[in-house]
CSV table of C-alpha atoms and ligand atoms in Angstrom, one decimal:
chain,number,residue,atom,x,y,z
I,1154,MET,CA,-20.9,-7.7,22.4
I,1155,THR,CA,-21.7,-8.0,18.7
I,1156,MET,CA,-18.9,-7.2,16.3
I,1157,PRO,CA,-19.8,-4.9,13.5
I,1158,THR,CA,-19.1,-6.2,10.0
I,1159,SER,CA,-16.9,-4.5,7.4
I,1160,ARG,CA,-19.5,-1.8,7.2
I,1161,LEU,CA,-18.1,0.3,10.0
I,1162,PRO,CA,-19.9,2.6,12.3
I,1163,ALA,CA,-21.1,5.4,10.2
I,1164,LEU,CA,-19.7,8.9,10.6
I,1165,GLY,CA,-23.1,10.6,10.8
I,1166,ARG,CA,-26.6,10.5,9.3
I,1167,ARG,CA,-25.7,11.3,5.8
I,1168,TYR,CA,-23.3,8.4,5.6
I,1169,LEU,CA,-23.9,4.8,4.6
I,1170,MET,CA,-25.0,2.7,7.6
I,1171,LEU,CA,-26.2,-0.8,7.1
I,1172,ALA,CA,-27.5,-2.9,9.9
I,1173,GLY,CA,-28.1,-6.6,9.8
I,1174,ALA,CA,-26.5,-7.6,6.6
I,1175,ALA,CA,-28.6,-9.6,4.4
I,1176,ALA,CA,-26.7,-12.9,4.1
I,1177,ALA,CA,-25.7,-13.1,0.5
I,1178,ALA,CA,-25.4,-16.4,-1.1
I,1179,ALA,CA,-22.0,-17.9,-0.3
I,1180,THR,CA,-20.5,-17.4,-3.7
I,1181,GLY,CA,-17.1,-16.7,-2.2
I,1182,LEU,CA,-14.9,-13.7,-2.4
I,1183,ARG,CA,-14.3,-12.5,-5.9
I,1184,PRO,CA,-10.7,-12.8,-7.0
I,1185,ALA,CA,-8.9,-9.6,-8.0
I,1186,HIS,CA,-9.6,-9.3,-11.7
I,1187,ALA,CA,-7.7,-12.0,-13.4
I,1188,ALA,CA,-4.2,-11.5,-14.6
I,1189,ALA,CA,-5.4,-10.3,-17.9
I,1190,GLN,CA,-3.9,-8.8,-21.0
I,1191,ALA,CA,-0.3,-9.7,-20.3
I,1192,ALA,CA,0.2,-10.2,-24.0
I,1193,HIS,CA,3.7,-11.7,-24.3
I,1194,ASN,CA,5.4,-10.4,-27.4
I,1195,SER,CA,8.1,-13.0,-28.0
I,1196,ALA,CA,9.8,-10.9,-30.7
I,1197,SER,CA,10.7,-8.2,-28.3
I,1198,GLY,CA,10.6,-10.2,-25.1
I,1199,VAL,CA,8.3,-7.7,-23.5
I,1200,SER,CA,4.9,-8.2,-21.8
I,1201,THR,CA,2.6,-5.4,-22.9
I,1202,ILE,CA,-0.5,-4.3,-21.1
I,1203,ARG,CA,-2.9,-1.5,-21.9
I,1204,LEU,CA,-4.6,0.3,-19.1
I,1205,VAL,CA,-7.2,3.1,-19.4
I,1206,ALA,CA,-7.7,5.3,-16.4
I,1207,ARG,CA,-11.3,6.3,-16.5
I,1208,PRO,CA,-14.5,6.8,-14.6
I,1209,GLY,CA,-16.7,3.7,-14.1
I,1210,ARG,CA,-19.2,2.1,-11.8
I,1211,ALA,CA,-18.6,-0.6,-9.2
I,1212,ALA,CA,-20.9,-2.6,-7.0
I,1213,LEU,CA,-18.8,-2.0,-3.9
I,1214,VAL,CA,-21.5,-2.7,-1.3
I,1215,GLY,CA,-23.2,-5.4,-3.4
I,1216,PRO,CA,-26.6,-5.7,-5.0
I,1217,SER,CA,-28.6,-4.2,-2.1
I,1218,HIS,CA,-27.2,-0.8,-2.9
I,1219,PRO,CA,-26.7,1.4,-6.0
I,1220,GLU,CA,-23.4,1.1,-7.8
I,1221,THR,CA,-20.7,3.6,-6.8
I,1222,ALA,CA,-19.3,6.0,-9.3
I,1223,VAL,CA,-15.5,5.4,-9.2
I,1224,TRP,CA,-12.4,6.0,-11.1
I,1225,GLY,CA,-10.5,2.9,-12.0
I,1226,TYR,CA,-8.1,1.3,-14.3
I,1227,ASP,CA,-10.4,0.1,-17.1
I,1228,GLY,CA,-13.1,1.4,-14.8
I,1229,ARG,CA,-12.6,-1.6,-12.5
I,1230,ILE,CA,-11.9,-1.8,-8.7
I,1231,PRO,CA,-9.2,-2.9,-8.3
I,1232,GLY,CA,-7.4,-2.6,-11.6
I,1233,SER,CA,-6.4,-6.0,-13.2
I,1234,GLU,CA,-3.8,-7.9,-11.4
I,1235,ILE,CA,-0.6,-7.5,-13.4
I,1236,ARG,CA,1.4,-10.7,-13.3
I,1237,VAL,CA,4.9,-11.0,-14.6
I,1238,ARG,CA,7.9,-13.3,-14.1
I,1239,GLN,CA,11.0,-12.0,-12.3
I,1240,GLY,CA,13.5,-10.7,-14.8
I,1241,GLU,CA,10.9,-9.9,-17.5
I,1242,ARG,CA,10.4,-6.6,-19.1
I,1243,LEU,CA,7.0,-5.0,-18.6
I,1244,ARG,CA,5.5,-2.4,-20.8
I,1245,VAL,CA,2.3,-0.7,-19.7
I,1246,VAL,CA,0.6,1.8,-22.0
I,1247,LEU,CA,-1.6,4.1,-20.0
I,1248,GLU,CA,-4.4,6.1,-21.6
I,1249,ASN,CA,-5.8,8.9,-19.4
I,1250,ARG,CA,-9.5,9.3,-19.8
I,1251,LEU,CA,-9.9,11.0,-16.4
I,1252,PRO,CA,-11.0,14.7,-16.0
I,1253,GLN,CA,-7.5,15.3,-14.4
I,1254,GLU,CA,-3.9,14.8,-15.1
I,1255,THR,CA,-2.5,11.5,-13.8
I,1256,THR,CA,0.6,9.2,-13.7
I,1257,ILE,CA,1.3,5.6,-12.5
I,1258,HIS,CA,3.8,4.9,-9.7
I,1259,TRP,CA,4.9,1.3,-9.4
I,1260,HIS,CA,5.0,1.1,-5.7
I,1261,GLY,CA,7.9,-0.9,-4.4
I,1262,LEU,CA,9.4,-1.8,-7.7
I,1263,ARG,CA,13.0,-0.6,-8.2
I,1264,VAL,CA,12.5,0.9,-11.6
I,1265,PRO,CA,14.6,3.5,-13.5
I,1266,ASN,CA,13.9,7.0,-12.3
I,1267,ALA,CA,12.1,8.1,-15.6
I,1268,MET,CA,9.6,5.3,-15.1
I,1269,ASP,CA,8.7,6.1,-11.4
I,1270,GLY,CA,5.6,8.1,-12.2
I,1271,VAL,CA,6.1,11.2,-10.1
I,1272,PRO,CA,4.7,14.3,-11.8
I,1273,HIS,CA,7.1,17.1,-12.5
I,1274,LEU,CA,9.9,15.2,-10.9
I,1275,THR,CA,10.3,12.1,-13.1
I,1276,GLN,CA,7.9,12.9,-15.9
I,1277,PRO,CA,5.4,15.5,-17.0
I,1278,PRO,CA,1.9,14.6,-15.8
I,1279,ILE,CA,-0.2,12.8,-18.4
I,1280,ALA,CA,-3.0,15.2,-19.5
I,1281,PRO,CA,-6.6,14.0,-20.1
I,1282,GLY,CA,-6.7,12.3,-23.5
I,1283,GLU,CA,-3.0,11.6,-23.5
I,1284,ILE,CA,-1.1,8.3,-23.5
I,1285,PHE,CA,2.2,7.4,-21.8
I,1286,ALA,CA,4.2,4.2,-22.1
I,1287,TYR,CA,6.0,2.8,-19.0
I,1288,GLU,CA,8.6,0.2,-19.6
I,1289,PHE,CA,11.1,-1.4,-17.3
I,1290,GLU,CA,12.7,-4.7,-16.2
I,1291,VAL,CA,11.2,-6.3,-13.2
I,1292,GLN,CA,14.1,-7.1,-10.9
I,1293,ASP,CA,12.5,-8.4,-7.7
I,1294,ALA,CA,9.9,-11.1,-7.2
I,1295,GLY,CA,7.1,-10.4,-4.8
I,1296,THR,CA,3.8,-8.5,-4.2
I,1297,TYR,CA,3.7,-4.9,-5.4
I,1298,TRP,CA,1.0,-2.5,-6.5
I,1299,TYR,CA,0.4,0.5,-8.8
I,1300,HIS,CA,-1.4,3.8,-8.3
I,1301,PRO,CA,-1.4,7.4,-9.5
I,1302,HIS,CA,1.0,9.9,-8.0
I,1303,VAL,CA,-1.1,13.0,-9.0
I,1304,ARG,CA,-3.6,14.1,-6.3
I,1305,SER,CA,-3.2,10.6,-4.8
I,1306,PHE,CA,-5.5,11.5,-1.9
I,1307,GLU,CA,-8.3,11.9,-4.4
I,1308,GLN,CA,-7.3,9.5,-7.3
I,1309,VAL,CA,-6.4,6.5,-5.1
I,1310,GLU,CA,-9.5,7.2,-2.9
I,1311,ARG,CA,-11.7,7.1,-6.0
I,1312,GLY,CA,-10.4,3.6,-6.9
I,1313,LEU,CA,-7.3,4.0,-9.0
I,1314,TYR,CA,-5.1,1.1,-7.9
I,1315,GLY,CA,-4.2,-2.4,-8.8
I,1316,PRO,CA,-2.0,-5.3,-7.6
I,1317,LEU,CA,1.2,-6.3,-9.4
I,1318,VAL,CA,2.6,-9.7,-8.7
I,1319,VAL,CA,6.1,-10.7,-9.8
I,1320,GLU,CA,6.4,-14.5,-9.7
I,1321,GLU,CA,9.6,-16.1,-8.5
I,1322,ARG,CA,11.6,-17.8,-11.2
I,1323,GLU,CA,11.1,-21.1,-9.3
I,1324,PRO,CA,7.6,-20.9,-7.7
I,1325,PRO,CA,7.7,-22.0,-4.0
I,1326,PRO,CA,6.7,-25.6,-3.4
I,1327,THR,CA,3.7,-26.8,-1.5
I,1328,ILE,CA,1.5,-23.8,-2.2
I,1329,ASP,CA,-2.0,-24.9,-3.4
I,1330,ARG,CA,-3.4,-21.5,-4.2
I,1331,ASP,CA,-2.1,-18.0,-4.6
I,1332,VAL,CA,-4.6,-15.4,-3.5
I,1333,THR,CA,-4.5,-11.6,-3.5
I,1334,TRP,CA,-6.6,-9.4,-1.2
I,1335,VAL,CA,-6.4,-5.8,-2.0
I,1336,LEU,CA,-7.7,-4.0,1.1
I,1337,ASP,CA,-9.3,-0.6,0.9
I,1338,ASP,CA,-11.7,1.6,2.8
I,1339,TRP,CA,-14.2,4.1,1.4
I,1340,ARG,CA,-16.2,6.9,2.8
I,1341,LEU,CA,-19.6,6.3,1.3
I,1342,LEU,CA,-22.7,8.4,1.6
I,1343,GLU,CA,-26.2,6.8,2.1
I,1344,ASP,CA,-26.6,6.4,-1.6
I,1345,ALA,CA,-23.3,4.5,-1.7
I,1346,GLN,CA,-21.5,7.3,-3.5
I,1347,ILE,CA,-18.0,8.5,-2.4
I,1348,ALA,CA,-18.1,11.5,-0.1
I,1349,GLY,CA,-16.4,14.3,-2.0
I,1350,ASP,CA,-14.4,16.0,0.8
I,1351,PHE,CA,-11.0,14.8,-0.3
I,1352,GLY,CA,-8.0,16.2,1.5
I,1353,ASN,CA,-10.2,17.7,4.3
I,1354,ALA,CA,-7.8,19.9,6.2
I,1355,MET,CA,-9.0,18.9,9.6
I,1356,GLU,CA,-8.4,15.2,9.1
I,1357,ALA,CA,-5.2,15.8,7.2
I,1358,GLY,CA,-3.8,17.1,10.5
I,1359,MET,CA,-4.9,14.0,12.3
I,1360,ALA,CA,-5.3,10.3,11.2
I,1361,GLY,CA,-6.1,11.1,7.5
I,1362,ARG,CA,-9.2,10.0,5.7
I,1363,VAL,CA,-10.5,6.8,7.4
I,1364,GLY,CA,-13.6,5.5,5.7
I,1365,ASN,CA,-16.8,3.7,6.8
I,1366,THR,CA,-16.8,0.8,4.4
I,1367,VAL,CA,-14.0,-1.8,3.9
I,1368,THR,CA,-13.7,-3.7,0.7
I,1369,VAL,CA,-11.6,-6.7,-0.3
I,1370,ASN,CA,-10.9,-6.7,-4.0
I,1371,GLY,CA,-13.4,-4.0,-4.6
I,1372,ARG,CA,-16.4,-5.6,-2.7
I,1373,VAL,CA,-17.7,-5.7,0.8
I,1374,PRO,CA,-16.8,-9.3,1.6
I,1375,ASP,CA,-20.3,-10.4,2.8
I,1376,ALA,CA,-20.1,-13.7,1.1
I,1377,GLY,CA,-16.9,-14.7,2.9
I,1378,PHE,CA,-13.9,-16.5,1.6
I,1379,THR,CA,-14.3,-20.1,0.5
I,1380,VAL,CA,-11.5,-22.5,1.3
I,1381,ARG,CA,-11.0,-26.3,1.5
I,1382,SER,CA,-9.7,-28.2,4.5
I,1383,GLY,CA,-6.1,-29.1,4.1
I,1384,GLU,CA,-5.2,-26.3,1.6
I,1385,ARG,CA,-2.1,-24.3,1.9
I,1386,LEU,CA,-2.6,-20.7,0.7
I,1387,ARG,CA,-0.2,-17.9,-0.2
I,1388,LEU,CA,-2.2,-14.9,0.7
I,1389,ARG,CA,-0.9,-11.6,-0.6
I,1390,LEU,CA,-2.3,-8.6,1.4
I,1391,VAL,CA,-2.1,-5.1,-0.2
I,1392,ASN,CA,-3.2,-2.1,1.7
I,1393,ALA,CA,-4.5,0.4,-0.8
I,1394,ALA,CA,-6.4,2.6,1.7
I,1395,ASN,CA,-5.5,6.3,2.0
I,1396,ALA,CA,-5.0,6.2,5.8
I,1397,ARG,CA,-6.5,3.0,7.4
I,1398,ILE,CA,-4.0,0.7,9.1
I,1399,PHE,CA,-5.2,-2.9,9.2
I,1400,GLY,CA,-4.4,-5.4,12.0
I,1401,LEU,CA,-5.8,-8.8,10.9
I,1402,VAL,CA,-6.4,-11.7,13.2
I,1403,PHE,CA,-7.3,-15.1,11.6
I,1404,GLU,CA,-9.2,-16.8,14.4
I,1405,GLY,CA,-8.3,-20.4,14.8
I,1406,HIS,CA,-5.5,-20.2,12.3
I,1407,GLU,CA,-1.7,-19.5,12.4
I,1408,PRO,CA,-0.6,-17.3,9.5
I,1409,VAL,CA,3.1,-17.3,8.8
I,1410,VAL,CA,4.7,-14.1,7.3
I,1411,ILE,CA,7.0,-15.0,4.4
I,1412,ALA,CA,7.4,-11.5,2.7
I,1413,LEU,CA,7.0,-7.9,3.6
I,1414,ASP,CA,6.6,-5.2,0.9
I,1415,GLY,CA,7.4,-7.9,-1.6
I,1416,GLN,CA,10.8,-8.8,-0.1
I,1417,PRO,CA,11.3,-12.3,1.4
I,1418,VAL,CA,11.7,-12.4,5.2
I,1419,ALA,CA,12.5,-15.4,7.4
I,1420,PRO,CA,9.1,-17.2,7.9
I,1421,HIS,CA,7.7,-16.1,11.3
I,1422,ALA,CA,4.5,-15.8,13.2
I,1423,PRO,CA,3.2,-12.2,13.3
I,1424,GLU,CA,3.7,-10.4,16.6
I,1425,ASP,CA,0.8,-11.0,18.9
I,1426,GLY,CA,-0.8,-13.1,16.2
I,1427,ARG,CA,-1.9,-10.0,14.4
I,1428,VAL,CA,-0.9,-9.1,10.8
I,1429,VAL,CA,-0.4,-5.3,10.7
I,1430,VAL,CA,-0.5,-3.7,7.2
I,1431,GLY,CA,-0.1,0.1,7.0
I,1432,PRO,CA,-1.1,2.2,4.0
I,1433,GLY,CA,1.0,1.3,0.9
I,1434,MET,CA,2.4,-1.9,2.5
I,1435,ARG,CA,2.1,-5.5,1.6
I,1436,VAL,CA,2.4,-8.7,3.6
I,1437,ASP,CA,2.6,-12.2,2.1
I,1438,LEU,CA,1.3,-15.0,4.3
I,1439,VAL,CA,1.3,-18.7,4.2
I,1440,LEU,CA,-2.1,-19.7,5.6
I,1441,ASP,CA,-2.8,-23.4,6.3
I,1442,MET,CA,-6.5,-24.2,6.2
I,1443,THR,CA,-6.6,-26.4,9.3
I,1444,GLY,CA,-10.4,-26.1,10.0
I,1445,ARG,CA,-12.9,-28.9,9.4
I,1446,PRO,CA,-15.1,-29.1,6.3
I,1447,GLY,CA,-18.3,-27.1,6.7
I,1448,THR,CA,-17.0,-24.8,9.5
I,1449,ARG,CA,-16.4,-21.1,9.5
I,1450,ALA,CA,-13.8,-18.9,11.1
I,1451,ARG,CA,-13.6,-15.1,11.4
I,1452,VAL,CA,-11.0,-12.7,10.2
I,1453,LEU,CA,-11.1,-9.7,12.5
I,1454,ASP,CA,-9.5,-6.3,12.1
I,1455,THR,CA,-8.4,-5.3,15.6
I,1456,TYR,CA,-6.0,-2.5,14.8
I,1457,TYR,CA,-8.0,0.4,16.3
I,1458,ALA,CA,-9.0,-0.8,19.8
I,1459,SER,CA,-12.3,1.1,19.7
I,1460,LEU,CA,-13.2,0.1,16.2
I,1461,GLU,CA,-12.8,-3.7,16.0
I,1462,TYR,CA,-14.9,-5.3,13.3
I,1463,LYS,CA,-15.2,-8.6,11.4
I,1464,LEU,CA,-13.6,-8.3,8.0
I,1465,LEU,CA,-15.0,-11.5,6.7
I,1466,ASP,CA,-15.7,-15.2,7.3
I,1467,ILE,CA,-13.5,-18.0,6.1
I,1468,ALA,CA,-16.0,-20.6,4.9
I,1469,TYR,CA,-14.8,-24.2,4.6
I,1470,GLY,CA,-16.4,-26.2,1.8
I,1471,ALA,CA,-17.8,-29.6,2.4
I,1472,GLU,CA,-15.0,-31.4,0.4
I,1473,PRO,CA,-11.5,-31.4,2.0
I,1474,LEU,CA,-8.6,-31.1,-0.3
I,1475,ARG,CA,-6.5,-33.5,1.8
I,1476,ASP,CA,-6.5,-34.6,5.4
I,1477,ARG,CA,-4.2,-31.9,6.7
I,1478,PRO,CA,-2.1,-29.1,5.1
I,1479,PRO,CA,1.4,-30.0,3.9
I,1480,ALA,CA,3.7,-30.6,6.9
I,1481,PRO,CA,5.7,-27.6,8.1
I,1482,PRO,CA,8.1,-25.9,7.8
I,1483,VAL,CA,6.8,-23.2,5.6
I,1484,PRO,CA,9.2,-22.6,2.7
I,1485,GLY,CA,11.3,-19.4,2.8
I,1486,LEU,CA,11.4,-17.5,-0.5
I,1487,PRO,CA,14.6,-17.0,-2.5
I,1488,ALA,CA,16.2,-13.6,-1.8
I,1489,ASN,CA,15.9,-10.8,-4.3
I,1490,PRO,CA,19.0,-9.1,-5.8
I,1491,VAL,CA,19.0,-6.1,-3.4
I,1492,SER,CA,22.4,-4.7,-2.5
I,1493,GLU,CA,23.4,-5.3,1.2
I,1494,PRO,CA,24.2,-2.0,3.0
I,1495,ASP,CA,27.5,-1.8,4.8
I,1496,LEU,CA,26.4,-0.7,8.2
I,1497,ALA,CA,29.9,-0.1,9.5
I,1498,ARG,CA,30.5,2.5,6.8
I,1499,ALA,CA,27.0,3.7,6.3
I,1500,GLU,CA,26.6,7.5,6.5
I,1501,ARG,CA,24.0,8.5,8.9
I,1502,HIS,CA,21.2,11.1,8.3
I,1503,ALA,CA,18.6,12.2,10.8
I,1504,VAL,CA,15.1,12.5,9.6
I,1505,VAL,CA,12.6,14.2,12.0
I,1506,LEU,CA,8.8,14.0,11.3
I,1507,GLY,CA,6.9,16.9,12.9
I,1508,GLY,CA,3.7,18.8,12.9
I,1509,GLY,CA,0.1,17.8,12.9
I,1510,MET,CA,-2.6,18.3,15.5
I,1511,MET,CA,-1.6,18.0,19.1
I,1512,ASN,CA,1.8,19.3,18.4
I,1513,HIS,CA,2.9,22.9,18.7
I,1514,LEU,CA,4.4,23.8,15.3
I,1515,GLU,CA,5.8,27.3,15.0
I,1516,GLY,CA,6.3,27.2,11.3
I,1517,ALA,CA,8.3,25.5,8.6
I,1518,LEU,CA,10.3,26.2,5.5
I,1519,VAL,CA,8.0,26.1,2.5
I,1520,ASP,CA,9.6,26.6,-0.9
I,1521,GLY,CA,12.7,27.9,0.8
I,1522,ARG,CA,10.7,30.5,2.8
I,1523,TRP,CA,9.8,30.4,6.5
I,1524,LEU,CA,6.1,30.4,7.0
I,1525,ASP,CA,4.5,30.6,10.4
I,1526,ALA,CA,1.8,28.0,11.4
I,1527,ARG,CA,-1.0,30.3,10.3
I,1528,GLU,CA,0.4,30.9,6.9
I,1529,MET,CA,1.0,27.1,6.6
I,1530,THR,CA,-2.6,26.3,7.5
I,1531,SER,CA,-3.8,28.7,4.9
I,1532,ARG,CA,-1.9,26.7,2.3
I,1533,GLY,CA,-3.1,23.4,3.6
I,1534,LEU,CA,0.2,22.4,5.1
I,1535,THR,CA,0.5,20.9,8.5
I,1536,TRP,CA,3.3,18.3,8.5
I,1537,THR,CA,7.1,18.6,8.2
I,1538,VAL,CA,10.1,16.5,7.4
I,1539,ASN,CA,13.3,18.1,8.9
I,1540,GLY,CA,11.4,21.3,9.4
I,1541,THR,CA,10.3,21.6,5.8
I,1542,ALA,CA,6.8,21.2,4.5
I,1543,ALA,CA,6.7,20.3,0.8
I,1544,ALA,CA,4.1,22.2,-1.1
I,1545,PRO,CA,2.6,20.7,-4.3
I,1546,GLY,CA,5.0,21.4,-7.1
I,1547,LEU,CA,7.9,19.4,-5.6
I,1548,HIS,CA,10.3,20.2,-8.4
I,1549,VAL,CA,11.3,23.4,-6.8
I,1550,HIS,CA,12.5,21.6,-3.7
I,1551,GLU,CA,15.9,21.0,-2.4
I,1552,PRO,CA,16.6,17.4,-1.6
I,1553,LEU,CA,16.6,16.3,2.1
I,1554,ALA,CA,19.9,14.6,1.3
I,1555,VAL,CA,22.2,14.1,-1.6
I,1556,LEU,CA,23.5,10.5,-1.6
I,1557,ARG,CA,26.5,9.2,-3.5
I,1558,ARG,CA,25.7,6.4,-5.9
I,1559,GLY,CA,26.8,3.0,-4.6
I,1560,ALA,CA,27.3,4.2,-1.0
I,1561,SER,CA,25.5,2.9,2.1
I,1562,TYR,CA,23.2,5.1,4.1
I,1563,LEU,CA,21.3,4.9,7.3
I,1564,LEU,CA,18.3,7.1,7.9
I,1565,ALA,CA,17.5,7.6,11.6
I,1566,ILE,CA,13.8,8.5,11.5
I,1567,ARG,CA,12.2,10.0,14.5
I,1568,ASN,CA,8.4,10.5,14.6
I,1569,GLU,CA,7.9,13.4,16.9
I,1570,THR,CA,4.2,13.6,16.1
I,1571,ALA,CA,1.1,12.2,17.8
I,1572,TRP,CA,0.1,10.0,14.8
I,1573,PRO,CA,1.6,7.0,13.1
I,1574,HIS,CA,3.3,7.5,9.7
I,1575,PRO,CA,4.1,4.8,7.0
I,1576,MET,CA,7.1,6.4,5.4
I,1577,HIS,CA,7.7,5.3,1.8
I,1578,LEU,CA,11.0,5.6,-0.1
I,1579,HIS,CA,10.9,5.3,-3.9
I,1580,GLY,CA,13.4,3.5,-6.0
I,1581,HIS,CA,14.9,1.4,-3.3
I,1582,SER,CA,14.2,-1.3,-0.7
I,1583,PHE,CA,15.8,-0.7,2.7
I,1584,ARG,CA,16.4,-2.8,5.7
I,1585,VAL,CA,14.7,-1.8,8.9
I,1586,THR,CA,17.6,-2.3,11.3
I,1587,THR,CA,16.3,-0.9,14.6
I,1588,ARG,CA,13.2,0.3,16.3
I,1589,ASN,CA,13.4,2.7,19.2
I,1590,GLY,CA,17.1,1.8,19.3
I,1591,VAL,CA,16.6,-1.9,19.5
I,1592,PRO,CA,17.8,-4.1,16.6
I,1593,THR,CA,14.8,-5.7,14.7
I,1594,ARG,CA,14.5,-9.4,14.8
I,1595,HIS,CA,14.2,-10.0,11.1
I,1596,ARG,CA,16.1,-7.0,9.7
I,1597,GLU,CA,13.3,-6.9,7.2
I,1598,TRP,CA,13.5,-5.3,3.8
I,1599,GLN,CA,10.7,-2.9,3.3
I,1600,ASP,CA,9.8,0.1,1.0
I,1601,THR,CA,7.4,1.5,3.6
I,1602,VAL,CA,8.2,1.6,7.3
I,1603,LEU,CA,5.3,2.2,9.7
I,1604,ILE,CA,6.5,4.3,12.6
I,1605,PRO,CA,4.1,4.6,15.6
I,1606,ARG,CA,3.6,8.0,17.3
I,1607,ARG,CA,6.6,9.3,19.1
I,1608,GLU,CA,8.7,6.3,18.1
I,1609,SER,CA,11.8,5.9,15.9
I,1610,ALA,CA,13.2,3.5,13.4
I,1611,GLU,CA,16.5,3.2,11.5
I,1612,ILE,CA,16.6,2.1,7.9
I,1613,ALA,CA,19.6,1.2,5.8
I,1614,PHE,CA,20.2,0.8,2.1
I,1615,VAL,CA,22.6,1.2,-0.7
I,1616,ALA,CA,21.9,4.2,-2.8
I,1617,ASP,CA,22.3,2.3,-6.1
I,1618,ASN,CA,19.5,3.8,-8.2
I,1619,PRO,CA,20.4,7.2,-9.6
I,1620,GLY,CA,17.8,10.0,-9.6
I,1621,ASP,CA,15.6,12.1,-7.4
I,1622,TRP,CA,13.4,9.9,-5.3
I,1623,MET,CA,10.4,10.7,-3.2
I,1624,PHE,CA,10.4,10.0,0.5
I,1625,HIS,CA,6.9,10.6,1.9
I,1626,CYS,CA,4.2,9.5,4.2
I,1627,HIS,CA,1.7,7.1,2.6
I,1628,VAL,CA,-1.2,8.4,4.6
I,1629,LEU,CA,-2.1,10.3,1.4
I,1630,GLU,CA,-3.6,13.3,3.3
I,1631,HIS,CA,-0.4,13.6,5.2
I,1632,GLN,CA,1.6,13.5,2.0
I,1633,ALA,CA,-0.6,16.3,0.5
I,1634,ALA,CA,-0.2,18.4,3.7
I,1635,GLY,CA,3.5,18.6,3.6
I,1636,MET,CA,5.0,15.2,4.8
I,1637,MET,CA,7.2,14.5,1.8
I,1638,GLY,CA,10.6,15.2,0.6
I,1639,LEU,CA,13.1,13.8,-1.8
I,1640,VAL,CA,16.5,12.2,-1.7
I,1641,ARG,CA,18.9,12.6,-4.6
I,1642,VAL,CA,21.2,9.8,-5.7
I,1643,ALA,CA,23.9,11.3,-7.8
J,2942,LIG,CU1,2.7,4.3,-3.2
J,2942,LIG,CU2,5.0,7.7,-3.5
J,2942,LIG,O1,3.8,6.1,-3.4
J,2943,LIG,CU1,1.8,10.4,8.0
């Protein structure tokens, strides 16, 4: 069986389908745009960055195809990698040159509520032509990302996203190279343009918008990823796709997970040797390049059993860096200053995810009114959290829960639907304490917990960041079709 490449089976005739990829010169995978512009202003001690959200053109598929019309930060895919040091203040001045309102959400960073980028909830949306300045202190080291929170299912899909790396105060030893792969998938038509059916109601009730073309750092990774024998990499994976879950297998290599959603975790091998990254999530790996000079190894995405494909080739250069990678063990990262929840005292709240296709939903509360399933559908709503479907215009909503500042909470989340949901909480990191009632091995800190169909998970955290915080599915079509709510920390 031949394995398709990162150009996936097309959806139909009008969509992009490339057979027999022309082998591009092995120039190597392009890095995410260099950590630019972090002009450090020593007088104020603030790193200032300017971003312009605007239309642009990107060679997503490479020179054999027309450029794709995109929306990007400074017109680029992905936006520049923002790099700051833990404890610094970051100021980002955003100019909106899009034909729509926008905002930026700093996914995973525990910022003050007014800087969280949720339209109508934490700030007015930024109108076309307007400027907004975000500024906050960066508390946690790790891998994060930024994206709009207005019509995310369209704006993120068109390319508005970028990685944000917070360096540890003491960089971990024995890492030779720090590499970021921002993963995304696109639904491209034959002329390599983005299909315009954003938020399609039919797929919103199922898996969400899964595309036909996968990019790494904004390019189909035909040329592979060039490495040297004996290197030890820190590989930061960011899933910026609307709906696709990645499950990466590094053939012939043994990646070690050192952080999840930016937060350090006890170094461990991924379950079944496969690195699973749901939408919105990040995984940091240490990857030892144990292959011989001149050889190649495949990185496969095997998440969807029927849709396995080769993401890219790891290509070893002729010159080794050293005989073998630094001897194990892989260094653990220093913990971030996240408050430890007191599980014995934590107040427990049940969260039930419902709705979607293959489920019989009678109706839900929408804006405080009961709507039956037909009325919901006519408003583009199909998912619920605790029997409520959140319509756009979240500010009119009652919180799912009101939490006392400084107290510990446990959310017992049950996915009663036929689809997986990566549930993201703003403003906090939480420990995933159990799955299906069984304690997790690593009690990992996350900001997004992927819950498979008809499974459950418990998450625990200290509600120490005051404000109204979104809690929603990061399949962006699910979010738009009702699967969101908010928790209030007062
Ligand atoms: Cu990454 Cu509320 O989003
Ligand atoms: Cu979902």
